[in-house]
Each structure stands twice: as structure tokens, then as C-alpha cells.
Amino acid sequence: MANESGTVNEDNVTQREKNLFYTLIVMLRTGVYQQLGLIENPVTKEKKKNIKVARESIDMLNMLLRRMRLTKEEEDTLKNVLTELQNLFIKESETKL
């Protein structure tokens, strides 16, 4: 159940749920790195920049922050990842595609 600040009580979240949440965040973060051409795609072995798709992935993370009931730790982690990715997005979208 959410408390007054809108975050979820840590005691109500199972370890499996915590692990799934962090796995999802890492997957989306890694995807943005690939979409910004910072790391290679493990399938194609190529670095290819796709700013539009990177923006969509960052928007998904923003949506999770706005719409999900998160623990304080999860909220802080997601905010930090979003700040990192938004800064990278700005830097990479300013460089030649």
C-alpha cells in the first residue's frame, strides 16, 4: 500500500518483485545505450544510433516513474537512471547521426 508521499512501503514488496523491477530498468537502460550507438547490438555486432527509439525508451522509463507505485529506493534509482540517460540523449542527439 502507498504511503502519504505516494511511495510504497518497502515491507510490502517481495524480493522477486524488487529483482524484476531492477532487471527491467537495466534492460531499458542498456537498450538506450544501444539506441544511442554507445554500445554494440549483441546480435548484429554493430553500433547504430536511433535517436527516435532512444527517446521512446526514455519516455517509457519516465512513464514508469509517473505511473507506478515505487518504493523510495526504486524511485531514487529510476530518477538517477533517467537523469543519466537524458544527459546522454542530449549529448548524442547533438552529435552527427
PDB file of C-alpha atoms in Angstrom:
ATOM      1  CA  MET A   1       0.000   0.000   0.000  1.00  0.00           C
ATOM      2  CA  ALA A   2       1.268   3.514  -0.841  1.00  0.00           C
ATOM      3  CA  ASN A   3       2.050   5.944   1.955  1.00  0.00           C
ATOM      4  CA  GLU A   4       1.322   9.700   2.050  1.00  0.00           C
ATOM      5  CA  SER A   5       4.245  10.547  -0.260  1.00  0.00           C
ATOM      6  CA  GLY A   6       2.941   8.116  -2.879  1.00  0.00           C
ATOM      7  CA  THR A   7       5.768   5.624  -2.435  1.00  0.00           C
ATOM      8  CA  VAL A   8       5.184   2.008  -1.464  1.00  0.00           C
ATOM      9  CA  ASN A   9       6.146   0.594   1.918  1.00  0.00           C
ATOM     10  CA  GLU A  10       9.326  -1.470   1.423  1.00  0.00           C
ATOM     11  CA  ASP A  11       7.879  -4.245   3.611  1.00  0.00           C
ATOM     12  CA  ASN A  12       5.091  -4.898   1.088  1.00  0.00           C
ATOM     13  CA  VAL A  13       7.456  -5.641  -1.818  1.00  0.00           C
ATOM     14  CA  THR A  14       8.813  -9.167  -2.289  1.00  0.00           C
ATOM     15  CA  GLN A  15      12.439  -9.793  -3.193  1.00  0.00           C
ATOM     16  CA  ARG A  16      11.316 -11.244  -6.516  1.00  0.00           C
ATOM     17  CA  GLU A  17       9.407  -8.054  -7.332  1.00  0.00           C
ATOM     18  CA  LYS A  18      12.492  -5.997  -6.454  1.00  0.00           C
ATOM     19  CA  ASN A  19      14.662  -8.146  -8.693  1.00  0.00           C
ATOM     20  CA  LEU A  20      12.173  -7.930 -11.566  1.00  0.00           C
ATOM     21  CA  PHE A  21      11.979  -4.149 -11.254  1.00  0.00           C
ATOM     22  CA  TYR A  22      15.752  -3.694 -11.343  1.00  0.00           C
ATOM     23  CA  THR A  23      16.081  -6.164 -14.225  1.00  0.00           C
ATOM     24  CA  LEU A  24      13.532  -4.157 -16.211  1.00  0.00           C
ATOM     25  CA  ILE A  25      15.396  -0.899 -15.514  1.00  0.00           C
ATOM     26  CA  VAL A  26      18.738  -2.424 -16.557  1.00  0.00           C
ATOM     27  CA  MET A  27      17.187  -3.822 -19.759  1.00  0.00           C
ATOM     28  CA  LEU A  28      15.714  -0.468 -20.736  1.00  0.00           C
ATOM     29  CA  ARG A  29      18.919   1.377 -19.794  1.00  0.00           C
ATOM     30  CA  THR A  30      21.023  -0.995 -21.886  1.00  0.00           C
ATOM     31  CA  GLY A  31      18.587  -0.563 -24.760  1.00  0.00           C
ATOM     32  CA  VAL A  32      19.017   3.209 -24.648  1.00  0.00           C
ATOM     33  CA  TYR A  33      22.803   2.803 -24.708  1.00  0.00           C
ATOM     34  CA  GLN A  34      22.428   0.648 -27.834  1.00  0.00           C
ATOM     35  CA  GLN A  35      19.945   3.045 -29.407  1.00  0.00           C
ATOM     36  CA  LEU A  36      22.326   5.952 -28.823  1.00  0.00           C
ATOM     37  CA  GLY A  37      25.092   3.975 -30.527  1.00  0.00           C
ATOM     38  CA  LEU A  38      27.214   3.838 -27.374  1.00  0.00           C
ATOM     39  CA  ILE A  39      27.412   0.055 -27.236  1.00  0.00           C
ATOM     40  CA  GLU A  40      27.060  -2.532 -29.948  1.00  0.00           C
ATOM     41  CA  ASN A  41      23.978  -4.562 -30.582  1.00  0.00           C
ATOM     42  CA  PRO A  42      24.839  -8.093 -29.393  1.00  0.00           C
ATOM     43  CA  VAL A  43      23.033  -9.644 -32.366  1.00  0.00           C
ATOM     44  CA  THR A  44      24.345  -7.506 -35.215  1.00  0.00           C
ATOM     45  CA  LYS A  45      27.666  -6.602 -33.538  1.00  0.00           C
ATOM     46  CA  GLU A  46      27.139  -3.053 -34.842  1.00  0.00           C
ATOM     47  CA  LYS A  47      26.810   0.320 -33.166  1.00  0.00           C
ATOM     48  CA  LYS A  48      23.891   2.122 -34.723  1.00  0.00           C
ATOM     49  CA  LYS A  49      22.272   5.329 -33.489  1.00  0.00           C
ATOM     50  CA  ASN A  50      18.484   5.617 -33.491  1.00  0.00           C
ATOM     51  CA  ILE A  51      17.575   8.783 -31.608  1.00  0.00           C
ATOM     52  CA  LYS A  52      13.818   8.338 -32.087  1.00  0.00           C
ATOM     53  CA  VAL A  53      13.808   4.876 -30.499  1.00  0.00           C
ATOM     54  CA  ALA A  54      16.115   6.053 -27.695  1.00  0.00           C
ATOM     55  CA  ARG A  55      13.621   8.859 -26.938  1.00  0.00           C
ATOM     56  CA  GLU A  56      10.791   6.284 -26.804  1.00  0.00           C
ATOM     57  CA  SER A  57      12.732   4.132 -24.330  1.00  0.00           C
ATOM     58  CA  ILE A  58      13.470   7.139 -22.102  1.00  0.00           C
ATOM     59  CA  ASP A  59       9.794   8.094 -22.292  1.00  0.00           C
ATOM     60  CA  MET A  60       8.875   4.572 -21.135  1.00  0.00           C
ATOM     61  CA  LEU A  61      11.101   4.971 -18.084  1.00  0.00           C
ATOM     62  CA  ASN A  62       9.508   8.367 -17.365  1.00  0.00           C
ATOM     63  CA  MET A  63       6.088   6.760 -17.631  1.00  0.00           C
ATOM     64  CA  LEU A  64       7.113   4.084 -15.135  1.00  0.00           C
ATOM     65  CA  LEU A  65       8.235   6.798 -12.725  1.00  0.00           C
ATOM     66  CA  ARG A  66       4.952   8.687 -13.057  1.00  0.00           C
ATOM     67  CA  ARG A  67       2.519   5.781 -13.118  1.00  0.00           C
ATOM     68  CA  MET A  68       3.965   3.099 -10.839  1.00  0.00           C
ATOM     69  CA  ARG A  69       3.839   2.964  -7.099  1.00  0.00           C
ATOM     70  CA  LEU A  70       7.508   2.606  -6.208  1.00  0.00           C
ATOM     71  CA  THR A  71       9.483   2.245  -3.012  1.00  0.00           C
ATOM     72  CA  LYS A  72      11.687   5.231  -2.147  1.00  0.00           C
ATOM     73  CA  GLU A  73      14.760   3.240  -3.203  1.00  0.00           C
ATOM     74  CA  GLU A  74      13.189   2.279  -6.540  1.00  0.00           C
ATOM     75  CA  GLU A  75      12.059   5.850  -7.180  1.00  0.00           C
ATOM     76  CA  ASP A  76      15.546   7.220  -6.428  1.00  0.00           C
ATOM     77  CA  THR A  77      17.181   4.609  -8.654  1.00  0.00           C
ATOM     78  CA  LEU A  78      14.818   5.313 -11.525  1.00  0.00           C
ATOM     79  CA  LYS A  79      15.315   9.078 -11.195  1.00  0.00           C
ATOM     80  CA  ASN A  80      19.104   8.603 -11.287  1.00  0.00           C
ATOM     81  CA  VAL A  81      18.914   6.371 -14.373  1.00  0.00           C
ATOM     82  CA  LEU A  82      16.618   8.861 -16.096  1.00  0.00           C
ATOM     83  CA  THR A  83      18.975  11.758 -15.364  1.00  0.00           C
ATOM     84  CA  GLU A  84      21.904   9.771 -16.744  1.00  0.00           C
ATOM     85  CA  LEU A  85      20.034   8.751 -19.896  1.00  0.00           C
ATOM     86  CA  GLN A  86      18.560  12.194 -20.522  1.00  0.00           C
ATOM     87  CA  ASN A  87      22.033  13.748 -20.311  1.00  0.00           C
ATOM     88  CA  LEU A  88      23.418  11.134 -22.704  1.00  0.00           C
ATOM     89  CA  PHE A  89      20.478  11.686 -25.037  1.00  0.00           C
ATOM     90  CA  ILE A  90      21.143  15.423 -25.195  1.00  0.00           C
ATOM     91  CA  LYS A  91      24.846  14.852 -25.838  1.00  0.00           C
ATOM     92  CA  GLU A  92      24.305  12.186 -28.501  1.00  0.00           C
ATOM     93  CA  SER A  93      21.440  13.953 -30.251  1.00  0.00           C
ATOM     94  CA  GLU A  94      23.712  16.970 -30.719  1.00  0.00           C
ATOM     95  CA  THR A  95      26.416  14.871 -32.369  1.00  0.00           C
ATOM     96  CA  LYS A  96      26.294  13.852 -36.012  1.00  0.00           C
ATOM     97  CA  LEU A  97      23.961  10.914 -36.659  1.00  0.00           C
TER      98      LEU A  97
END
